[in-house]
PDB file of C-alpha atoms (C1' of nucleotides) in Angstrom:
ATOM      1  CA  UNK D   1      51.611  64.036 175.521  1.00 98.00           C
ATOM      2  CA  UNK D   2      52.223  67.783 175.832  1.00 98.00           C
ATOM      3  CA  UNK D   3      50.645  70.640 173.717  1.00 98.00           C
ATOM      4  CA  UNK D   4      51.392  73.718 173.939  1.00 98.00           C
ATOM      5  CA  UNK D   5      50.939  77.123 171.724  1.00 98.00           C
ATOM      6  CA  UNK D   6      52.918  79.928 171.961  1.00 98.00           C
ATOM      7  CA  UNK D   7      52.549  83.415 169.875  1.00 98.00           C
ATOM      8  CA  UNK D   8      56.652  84.079 169.605  1.00 98.00           C
ATOM      9  CA  UNK D   9      55.819  87.363 167.530  1.00 98.00           C
ATOM     10  CA  UNK D  10      58.591  86.513 164.690  1.00 98.00           C
ATOM     11  CA  UNK D  11      60.510  83.115 164.847  1.00 98.00           C
ATOM     12  CA  UNK D  12      63.510  84.910 163.925  1.00 97.00           C
ATOM     13  CA  UNK D  13      63.909  87.450 166.720  1.00 97.00           C
ATOM     14  CA  UNK D  14      62.890  84.516 169.349  1.00 98.00           C
ATOM     15  CA  UNK D  15      65.381  81.783 167.482  1.00 98.00           C
ATOM     16  CA  UNK D  16      67.372  81.466 171.107  1.00 98.00           C
ATOM     17  CA  UNK D  17      64.786  82.051 173.238  1.00 98.00           C
ATOM     18  CA  UNK D  18      62.420  79.306 171.233  1.00 98.00           C
ATOM     19  CA  UNK D  19      64.981  76.941 170.961  1.00 98.00           C
ATOM     20  CA  UNK D  20      65.899  76.909 174.603  1.00 98.00           C
ATOM     21  CA  UNK D  21      62.599  76.494 175.719  1.00 98.00           C
ATOM     22  CA  UNK D  22      61.648  73.444 173.220  1.00 98.00           C
ATOM     23  CA  UNK D  23      64.992  72.027 174.842  1.00 98.00           C
ATOM     24  CA  UNK D  24      63.712  72.332 178.433  1.00 98.00           C
ATOM     25  CA  UNK D  25      59.597  71.832 178.230  1.00 98.00           C
ATOM     26  CA  UNK D  26      59.785  69.713 175.585  1.00 98.00           C
ATOM     27  CA  UNK D  27      56.536  69.788 174.451  1.00 98.00           C
ATOM     28  CA  UNK D  28      55.260  66.747 172.204  1.00 98.00           C
ATOM     29  CA  UNK D  29      53.537  69.222 169.775  1.00 98.00           C
ATOM     30  CA  UNK D  30      53.409  73.208 169.824  1.00 98.00           C
ATOM     31  CA  UNK D  31      51.729  75.606 167.837  1.00 98.00           C
ATOM     32  CA  UNK D  32      53.649  78.883 166.748  1.00 98.00           C
ATOM     33  CA  UNK D  33      51.311  82.248 165.756  1.00 98.00           C
ATOM     34  CA  UNK D  34      52.827  85.542 164.465  1.00 98.00           C
ATOM     35  CA  UNK D  35      56.180  83.481 163.321  1.00 98.00           C
ATOM     36  CA  UNK D  36      56.508  86.441 160.507  1.00 98.00           C
ATOM     37  CA  UNK D  37      58.513  84.478 158.393  1.00 97.00           C
ATOM     38  CA  UNK D  38      58.139  82.418 154.989  1.00 97.00           C
ATOM     39  CA  UNK D  39      60.151  78.939 154.697  1.00 96.00           C
ATOM     40  CA  UNK D  40      62.808  80.958 152.941  1.00 95.00           C
ATOM     41  CA  UNK D  41      63.385  83.071 156.269  1.00 96.00           C
ATOM     42  CA  UNK D  42      62.161  80.226 158.958  1.00 97.00           C
ATOM     43  CA  UNK D  43      65.298  78.696 161.153  1.00 98.00           C
ATOM     44  CA  UNK D  44      63.841  75.468 160.033  1.00 97.00           C
ATOM     45  CA  UNK D  45      67.691  73.932 160.798  1.00 97.00           C
ATOM     46  CA  UNK D  46      67.833  75.365 164.470  1.00 98.00           C
ATOM     47  CA  UNK D  47      64.774  73.650 165.283  1.00 98.00           C
ATOM     48  CA  UNK D  48      65.170  70.531 163.847  1.00 98.00           C
ATOM     49  CA  UNK D  49      68.510  70.013 165.690  1.00 98.00           C
ATOM     50  CA  UNK D  50      66.216  70.331 168.942  1.00 98.00           C
ATOM     51  CA  UNK D  51      64.640  67.499 167.894  1.00 98.00           C
ATOM     52  CA  UNK D  52      61.656  68.691 166.161  1.00 98.00           C
ATOM     53  CA  UNK D  53      59.967  68.400 162.456  1.00 98.00           C
ATOM     54  CA  UNK D  54      57.994  71.439 161.188  1.00 98.00           C
ATOM     55  CA  UNK D  55      55.198  72.472 158.945  1.00 98.00           C
ATOM     56  CA  UNK D  56      54.635  76.380 158.615  1.00 98.00           C
ATOM     57  CA  UNK D  57      51.985  78.743 156.992  1.00 98.00           C
ATOM     58  CA  UNK D  58      53.842  81.303 156.684  1.00 97.00           C
ATOM     59  CA  UNK D  59      53.399  84.728 155.258  1.00 96.00           C
ATOM     60  CA  UNK D  60      56.084  88.224 154.626  1.00 94.00           C
ATOM     61  CA  UNK D  61      55.749  90.394 157.376  1.00 94.00           C
ATOM     62  CA  UNK D  62      52.618  89.693 159.364  1.00 96.00           C
ATOM     63  CA  UNK D  63      51.117  86.585 160.967  1.00 98.00           C
ATOM     64  CA  UNK D  64      52.334  83.376 159.988  1.00 98.00           C
ATOM     65  CA  UNK D  65      51.295  79.801 161.947  1.00 98.00           C
ATOM     66  CA  UNK D  66      53.547  76.711 162.718  1.00 98.00           C
ATOM     67  CA  UNK D  67      53.322  73.452 164.009  1.00 98.00           C
ATOM     68  CA  UNK D  68      56.409  71.765 165.874  1.00 98.00           C
ATOM     69  CA  UNK D  69      56.131  67.966 166.545  1.00 98.00           C
ATOM     70  CA  UNK D  70      58.757  65.571 167.877  1.00 98.00           C
ATOM     71  CA  UNK D  71      56.238  62.924 166.251  1.00 98.00           C
ATOM     72  CA  UNK D  72      55.168  62.572 162.678  1.00 98.00           C
ATOM     73  CA  UNK D  73      52.456  64.705 161.546  1.00 98.00           C
ATOM     74  CA  UNK D  74      49.605  64.474 159.109  1.00 98.00           C
ATOM     75  CA  UNK D  75      48.838  68.301 157.855  1.00 98.00           C
ATOM     76  CA  UNK D  76      44.819  67.869 157.612  1.00 98.00           C
ATOM     77  CA  UNK D  77      44.300  71.824 156.768  1.00 98.00           C
ATOM     78  CA  UNK D  78      46.592  74.926 155.744  1.00 98.00           C
ATOM     79  CA  UNK D  79      43.302  77.483 156.069  1.00 98.00           C
ATOM     80  CA  UNK D  80      40.445  77.730 158.086  1.00 98.00           C
ATOM     81  CA  UNK D  81      37.947  76.719 155.858  1.00 98.00           C
ATOM     82  CA  UNK D  82      35.221  78.533 154.764  1.00 97.00           C
ATOM     83  CA  UNK D  83      36.708  81.789 152.737  1.00 96.00           C
ATOM     84  CA  UNK D  84      38.685  80.853 149.567  1.00 95.00           C
ATOM     85  CA  UNK D  85      39.533  84.623 149.610  1.00 95.00           C
ATOM     86  CA  UNK D  86      41.247  85.107 152.935  1.00 96.00           C
ATOM     87  CA  UNK D  87      44.998  85.253 152.015  1.00 95.00           C
ATOM     88  CA  UNK D  88      46.020  85.468 155.843  1.00 97.00           C
ATOM     89  CA  UNK D  89      48.426  82.971 157.329  1.00 98.00           C
ATOM     90  CA  UNK D  90      46.424  82.378 160.322  1.00 98.00           C
ATOM     91  CA  UNK D  91      45.528  78.437 160.511  1.00 98.00           C
ATOM     92  CA  UNK D  92      47.424  75.056 160.486  1.00 98.00           C
ATOM     93  CA  UNK D  93      45.950  71.609 161.521  1.00 98.00           C
ATOM     94  CA  UNK D  94      47.729  68.466 161.874  1.00 98.00           C
ATOM     95  CA  UNK D  95      47.253  65.065 163.181  1.00 98.00           C
ATOM     96  CA  UNK D  96      49.265  62.742 165.078  1.00 98.00           C
ATOM     97  CA  UNK D  97      49.099  59.135 166.612  1.00 98.00           C
ATOM     98  CA  UNK D  98      48.605  58.225 170.159  1.00 98.00           C
ATOM     99  CA  UNK D  99      48.014  55.307 171.830  1.00 97.00           C
ATOM    100  CA  UNK D 100      44.615  56.410 172.295  1.00 97.00           C
ATOM    101  CA  UNK D 101      43.613  57.163 168.482  1.00 98.00           C
ATOM    102  CA  UNK D 102      44.842  60.063 166.596  1.00 98.00           C
ATOM    103  CA  UNK D 103      44.935  63.566 167.947  1.00 98.00           C
ATOM    104  CA  UNK D 104      44.353  66.479 165.880  1.00 99.00           C
ATOM    105  CA  UNK D 105      46.169  69.725 166.756  1.00 98.00           C
ATOM    106  CA  UNK D 106      44.832  72.796 165.317  1.00 98.00           C
ATOM    107  CA  UNK D 107      47.250  76.347 165.876  1.00 98.00           C
ATOM    108  CA  UNK D 108      45.098  79.118 165.171  1.00 98.00           C
ATOM    109  CA  UNK D 109      45.569  83.002 165.085  1.00 98.00           C
ATOM    110  CA  UNK D 110      42.235  84.567 165.420  1.00 98.00           C
ATOM    111  CA  UNK D 111      42.293  88.478 164.095  1.00 98.00           C
ATOM    112  CA  UNK D 112      42.858  91.074 166.597  1.00 98.00           C
ATOM    113  CA  UNK D 113      39.729  92.871 165.267  1.00 97.00           C
ATOM    114  CA  UNK D 114      40.946  96.506 166.363  1.00 97.00           C
ATOM    115  CA  UNK D 115      39.417  99.182 166.113  1.00 96.00           C
ATOM    116  CA  UNK D 116      36.254  98.406 166.820  1.00 96.00           C
ATOM    117  CA  UNK D 117      33.532  99.660 164.215  1.00 95.00           C
ATOM    118  CA  UNK D 118      36.133  98.873 161.330  1.00 95.00           C
ATOM    119  CA  UNK D 119      36.101  96.054 158.701  1.00 95.00           C
ATOM    120  CA  UNK D 120      38.792  94.694 161.444  1.00 96.00           C
ATOM    121  CA  UNK D 121      36.525  93.464 163.752  1.00 97.00           C
ATOM    122  CA  UNK D 122      34.331  92.647 161.129  1.00 97.00           C
ATOM    123  CA  UNK D 123      36.385  90.025 159.767  1.00 97.00           C
ATOM    124  CA  UNK D 124      37.635  88.794 163.169  1.00 98.00           C
ATOM    125  CA  UNK D 125      33.760  87.877 163.651  1.00 98.00           C
ATOM    126  CA  UNK D 126      33.381  86.328 160.392  1.00 98.00           C
ATOM    127  CA  UNK D 127      36.450  84.277 161.534  1.00 98.00           C
ATOM    128  CA  UNK D 128      35.579  83.029 164.604  1.00 98.00           C
ATOM    129  CA  UNK D 129      32.202  81.777 162.835  1.00 98.00           C
ATOM    130  CA  UNK D 130      34.473  79.789 160.638  1.00 98.00           C
ATOM    131  CA  UNK D 131      36.157  78.634 163.521  1.00 98.00           C
ATOM    132  CA  UNK D 132      33.176  77.458 165.410  1.00 98.00           C
ATOM    133  CA  UNK D 133      32.038  75.802 161.832  1.00 98.00           C
ATOM    134  CA  UNK D 134      35.719  73.850 161.635  1.00 98.00           C
ATOM    135  CA  UNK D 135      34.983  72.727 165.413  1.00 98.00           C
ATOM    136  CA  UNK D 136      31.457  71.227 164.638  1.00 98.00           C
ATOM    137  CA  UNK D 137      33.589  69.272 161.810  1.00 98.00           C
ATOM    138  CA  UNK D 138      36.171  67.971 164.433  1.00 98.00           C
ATOM    139  CA  UNK D 139      33.575  67.103 166.696  1.00 98.00           C
ATOM    140  CA  UNK D 140      31.661  64.773 164.283  1.00 98.00           C
ATOM    141  CA  UNK D 141      34.534  62.597 164.343  1.00 98.00           C
ATOM    142  CA  UNK D 142      34.438  62.179 168.288  1.00 98.00           C
ATOM    143  CA  UNK D 143      38.178  62.124 168.709  1.00 98.00           C
ATOM    144  CA  UNK D 144      41.045  63.820 170.773  1.00 98.00           C
ATOM    145  CA  UNK D 145      41.598  67.600 169.538  1.00 98.00           C
ATOM    146  CA  UNK D 146      42.754  70.502 170.706  1.00 99.00           C
ATOM    147  CA  UNK D 147      42.397  73.950 168.896  1.00 98.00           C
ATOM    148  CA  UNK D 148      44.984  75.824 170.885  1.00 98.00           C
ATOM    149  CA  UNK D 149      46.391  79.622 170.003  1.00 98.00           C
ATOM    150  CA  UNK D 150      46.655  83.308 170.222  1.00 98.00           C
ATOM    151  CA  UNK D 151      42.924  83.601 170.449  1.00 98.00           C
ATOM    152  CA  UNK D 152      43.052  87.447 170.570  1.00 98.00           C
ATOM    153  CA  UNK D 153      39.735  87.251 173.300  1.00 98.00           C
ATOM    154  CA  UNK D 154      39.851  87.933 176.953  1.00 98.00           C
ATOM    155  CA  UNK D 155      36.776  85.662 177.848  1.00 98.00           C
ATOM    156  CA  UNK D 156      35.669  87.129 181.279  1.00 98.00           C
ATOM    157  CA  UNK D 157      36.402  90.668 182.993  1.00 97.00           C
ATOM    158  CA  UNK D 158      38.819  88.270 185.204  1.00 97.00           C
ATOM    159  CA  UNK D 159      40.921  87.565 182.040  1.00 98.00           C
ATOM    160  CA  UNK D 160      41.857  91.261 182.035  1.00 98.00           C
ATOM    161  CA  UNK D 161      44.070  93.594 184.119  1.00 98.00           C
ATOM    162  CA  UNK D 162      41.678  96.737 183.740  1.00 97.00           C
ATOM    163  CA  UNK D 163      38.359  95.989 182.341  1.00 97.00           C
ATOM    164  CA  UNK D 164      37.181  99.618 181.929  1.00 96.00           C
ATOM    165  CA  UNK D 165      40.276 100.576 180.084  1.00 96.00           C
ATOM    166  CA  UNK D 166      39.796  97.591 177.334  1.00 97.00           C
ATOM    167  CA  UNK D 167      36.032  98.269 177.464  1.00 96.00           C
ATOM    168  CA  UNK D 168      36.111  99.297 174.029  1.00 96.00           C
ATOM    169  CA  UNK D 169      38.694  97.073 172.814  1.00 97.00           C
ATOM    170  CA  UNK D 170      37.850  94.449 170.121  1.00 98.00           C
ATOM    171  CA  UNK D 171      39.434  91.684 172.584  1.00 98.00           C
ATOM    172  CA  UNK D 172      36.646  92.310 175.154  1.00 98.00           C
ATOM    173  CA  UNK D 173      33.839  92.945 173.065  1.00 98.00           C
ATOM    174  CA  UNK D 174      30.649  91.343 174.065  1.00 98.00           C
ATOM    175  CA  UNK D 175      30.119  90.273 170.620  1.00 98.00           C
ATOM    176  CA  UNK D 176      33.937  88.689 170.667  1.00 98.00           C
ATOM    177  CA  UNK D 177      33.083  86.818 173.894  1.00 98.00           C
ATOM    178  CA  UNK D 178      30.080  85.764 172.537  1.00 98.00           C
ATOM    179  CA  UNK D 179      31.368  84.163 170.128  1.00 98.00           C
ATOM    180  CA  UNK D 180      34.119  82.218 171.876  1.00 98.00           C
ATOM    181  CA  UNK D 181      31.413  81.307 174.639  1.00 98.00           C
ATOM    182  CA  UNK D 182      29.510  79.428 171.516  1.00 98.00           C
ATOM    183  CA  UNK D 183      32.758  77.434 170.930  1.00 98.00           C
ATOM    184  CA  UNK D 184      32.835  76.376 174.389  1.00 98.00           C
ATOM    185  CA  UNK D 185      29.131  75.544 174.289  1.00 98.00           C
ATOM    186  CA  UNK D 186      29.610  73.180 171.457  1.00 98.00           C
ATOM    187  CA  UNK D 187      31.103  71.274 174.593  1.00 98.00           C
ATOM    188  CA  UNK D 188      35.009  72.391 174.235  1.00 98.00           C
ATOM    189  CA  UNK D 189      36.998  72.859 177.525  1.00 98.00           C
ATOM    190  CA  UNK D 190      39.251  75.873 178.114  1.00 98.00           C
ATOM    191  CA  UNK D 191      42.148  73.353 179.760  1.00 98.00           C
ATOM    192  CA  UNK D 192      43.519  76.439 181.844  1.00 98.00           C
ATOM    193  CA  UNK D 193      39.939  77.407 183.629  1.00 98.00           C
ATOM    194  CA  UNK D 194      39.274  73.583 183.778  1.00 98.00           C
ATOM    195  CA  UNK D 195      42.557  73.579 186.247  1.00 98.00           C
ATOM    196  CA  UNK D 196      41.969  77.373 187.587  1.00 97.00           C
ATOM    197  CA  UNK D 197      38.943  78.639 187.750  1.00 95.00           C
ATOM    198  CA  UNK D 198      40.035  82.225 189.863  1.00 94.00           C
ATOM    199  CA  UNK D 199      43.397  83.296 188.862  1.00 96.00           C
ATOM    200  CA  UNK D 200      44.356  85.468 186.024  1.00 96.00           C
ATOM    201  CA  UNK D 201      46.417  83.419 184.752  1.00 98.00           C
ATOM    202  CA  UNK D 202      47.913  86.316 181.819  1.00 98.00           C
ATOM    203  CA  UNK D 203      49.467  85.311 178.957  1.00 98.00           C
ATOM    204  CA  UNK D 204      49.999  88.370 177.176  1.00 98.00           C
ATOM    205  CA  UNK D 205      51.775  91.072 178.863  1.00 98.00           C
ATOM    206  CA  UNK D 206      52.166  94.550 175.962  1.00 98.00           C
ATOM    207  CA  UNK D 207      55.878  95.864 175.849  1.00 97.00           C
ATOM    208  CA  UNK D 208      54.695  99.340 176.471  1.00 95.00           C
ATOM    209  CA  UNK D 209      54.124 101.546 179.664  1.00 94.00           C
ATOM    210  CA  UNK D 210      56.121  98.506 181.858  1.00 95.00           C
ATOM    211  CA  UNK D 211      53.198  96.162 181.802  1.00 97.00           C
ATOM    212  CA  UNK D 212      54.935  93.446 182.295  1.00 97.00           C
ATOM    213  CA  UNK D 213      56.639  95.332 185.462  1.00 97.00           C
ATOM    214  CA  UNK D 214      52.991  96.127 186.639  1.00 97.00           C
ATOM    215  CA  UNK D 215      51.738  93.031 185.952  1.00 97.00           C
ATOM    216  CA  UNK D 216      49.237  94.501 183.454  1.00 97.00           C
ATOM    217  CA  UNK D 217      47.847  91.644 181.725  1.00 98.00           C
ATOM    218  CA  UNK D 218      45.726  89.505 179.316  1.00 98.00           C
ATOM    219  CA  UNK D 219      44.605  86.222 178.963  1.00 98.00           C
ATOM    220  CA  UNK D 220      44.276  85.362 175.857  1.00 98.00           C
ATOM    221  CA  UNK D 221      46.106  82.389 174.460  1.00 98.00           C
ATOM    222  CA  UNK D 222      43.692  79.501 174.870  1.00 98.00           C
ATOM    223  CA  UNK D 223      43.919  75.746 175.049  1.00 98.00           C
ATOM    224  CA  UNK D 224      40.166  74.288 173.891  1.00 98.00           C
ATOM    225  CA  UNK D 225      39.819  70.720 173.874  1.00 99.00           C
ATOM    226  CA  UNK D 226      36.965  68.377 172.436  1.00 99.00           C
ATOM    227  CA  UNK D 227      35.232  65.800 175.199  1.00 98.00           C
ATOM    228  CA  UNK D 228      37.549  62.951 173.870  1.00 98.00           C
ATOM    229  CA  UNK D 229      40.781  65.095 174.951  1.00 98.00           C
ATOM    230  CA  UNK D 230      39.275  66.749 178.056  1.00 98.00           C
ATOM    231  CA  UNK D 231      38.737  63.421 179.311  1.00 98.00           C
ATOM    232  CA  UNK D 232      42.229  62.953 179.450  1.00 98.00           C
ATOM    233  CA  UNK D 233      43.253  66.185 180.318  1.00 98.00           C
ATOM    234  CA  UNK D 234      46.148  65.708 183.268  1.00 98.00           C
ATOM    235  CA  UNK D 235      47.310  69.225 183.826  1.00 98.00           C
ATOM    236  CA  UNK D 236      47.676  72.565 182.032  1.00 98.00           C
ATOM    237  CA  UNK D 237      50.713  75.488 182.710  1.00 98.00           C
ATOM    238  CA  UNK D 238      51.693  79.056 181.590  1.00 98.00           C
ATOM    239  CA  UNK D 239      55.523  79.387 181.465  1.00 98.00           C
ATOM    240  CA  UNK D 240      55.092  82.664 182.742  1.00 98.00           C
ATOM    241  CA  UNK D 241      59.121  83.095 183.232  1.00 98.00           C
ATOM    242  CA  UNK D 242      59.798  83.320 179.274  1.00 98.00           C
ATOM    243  CA  UNK D 243      58.247  87.027 179.658  1.00 98.00           C
ATOM    244  CA  UNK D 244      61.133  87.821 181.869  1.00 97.00           C
ATOM    245  CA  UNK D 245      64.101  86.623 179.703  1.00 97.00           C
ATOM    246  CA  UNK D 246      65.946  89.121 177.498  1.00 96.00           C
ATOM    247  CA  UNK D 247      64.402  89.612 174.033  1.00 97.00           C
ATOM    248  CA  UNK D 248      60.632  87.992 175.162  1.00 98.00           C
ATOM    249  CA  UNK D 249      58.135  87.791 172.939  1.00 98.00           C
ATOM    250  CA  UNK D 250      54.974  89.719 174.595  1.00 98.00           C
ATOM    251  CA  UNK D 251      53.074  86.611 175.028  1.00 98.00           C
ATOM    252  CA  UNK D 252      54.076  83.231 176.858  1.00 98.00           C
ATOM    253  CA  UNK D 253      53.767  79.668 176.329  1.00 98.00           C
ATOM    254  CA  UNK D 254      50.479  77.855 177.699  1.00 98.00           C
ATOM    255  CA  UNK D 255      50.458  74.210 178.008  1.00 98.00           C
ATOM    256  CA  UNK D 256      48.459  70.980 178.239  1.00 98.00           C
ATOM    257  CA  UNK D 257      49.035  67.419 179.741  1.00 98.00           C
ATOM    258  CA  UNK D 258      46.847  64.353 178.318  1.00 98.00           C
ATOM    259  CA  UNK D 259      46.741  61.338 179.555  1.00 98.00           C
ATOM    260  CA  UNK D 260      48.017  59.581 176.430  1.00 98.00           C
ATOM    261  CA  UNK D 261      51.451  57.937 175.225  1.00 98.00           C
ATOM    262  CA  UNK D 262      52.543  59.259 171.716  1.00 94.00           C
TER     263      UNK D 262
ATOM    264  C1'  DA O   1      51.529 113.180 179.234  1.00 76.91           C
ATOM    265  C1'  DT O   2      46.555 111.067 173.498  1.00 76.91           C
ATOM    266  C1'  DG O   3      51.935 109.147 175.015  1.00 76.91           C
ATOM    267  C1'  DG O   4      54.599 104.354 175.594  1.00 76.91           C
ATOM    268  C1'  DT O   5      57.671  99.406 172.756  1.00 76.91           C
ATOM    269  C1'  DG O   6      58.493  96.359 169.696  1.00 76.91           C
ATOM    270  C1'  DG O   7      58.942  93.486 164.343  1.00 76.91           C
ATOM    271  C1'  DC O   8      58.925  94.283 159.974  1.00 76.91           C
ATOM    272  C1'  DG O   9      61.501  97.203 156.064  1.00 76.91           C
ATOM    273  C1'  DG O  10      63.101 100.415 154.593  1.00 76.91           C
ATOM    274  C1'  DT O  11      57.528 103.556 154.804  1.00 76.91           C
ATOM    275  C1'  DG O  12      54.019 103.426 158.001  1.00 76.91           C
ATOM    276  C1'  DC O  13      51.186  99.310 159.464  1.00 76.91           C
ATOM    277  C1'  DC O  14      50.062  95.873 162.532  1.00 76.91           C
ATOM    278  C1'  DA O  15      49.817  94.830 167.111  1.00 76.91           C
TER     279       DA O  15
END
DNA sequence: ATGGTGGCGGTGCCA
């Protein structure tokens, strides 16, 4: 089974690119971030015509996440537990059946947190604490899960085209990185790094300043796997050509292949 | 060069 994540930066603006990618890449499950849409404006017909069922947690104008699947899904969360007052649409989670038992897929859009020194950065760190608690709950089940999404954290300086330029950026703060490491230290596997510990493996290139042409990228979209999922990890990929298409998102899809059947 | 680009929504905010 192929599990993917993609920050599409408006699902309406990206409907053409998204459907073409779904037809070609054919992920079994994909989580989308920054759909910037609610049900009324979500391109459900186009996505269903490509063979996918779609569950969304929408928000007008900002944020918004979705879970698309070729197979039946039981939605297990429409928000990250731990703060009932948090109204931002940043988390969706579902379960699909596989030949090796249930697979839980979480899709997350982790707060950007800029600028540091503000309540936005505080919110980011608090959100990461909640994500760690959710990961602990899922780990206790001793089942396969994948937490995929736009983490808005560059794990190390190797994941940044110019670490000095990002020294004061929320994506590269020691606290952000420590919170991501804490998640990994629970026993999760960064799927891309499991296969490629050295290359840059960027997943995002800013629209500004010709970043794509100069390969000024960041690695901020990740797939974190439970031990039971990591044991079946068969391959990973970053669909970099998507960034070079007309009207691209500033992020590209990241996917992993698990050695299980639907 | 304190810029630059893109999306939303119809003005600044967010990334």
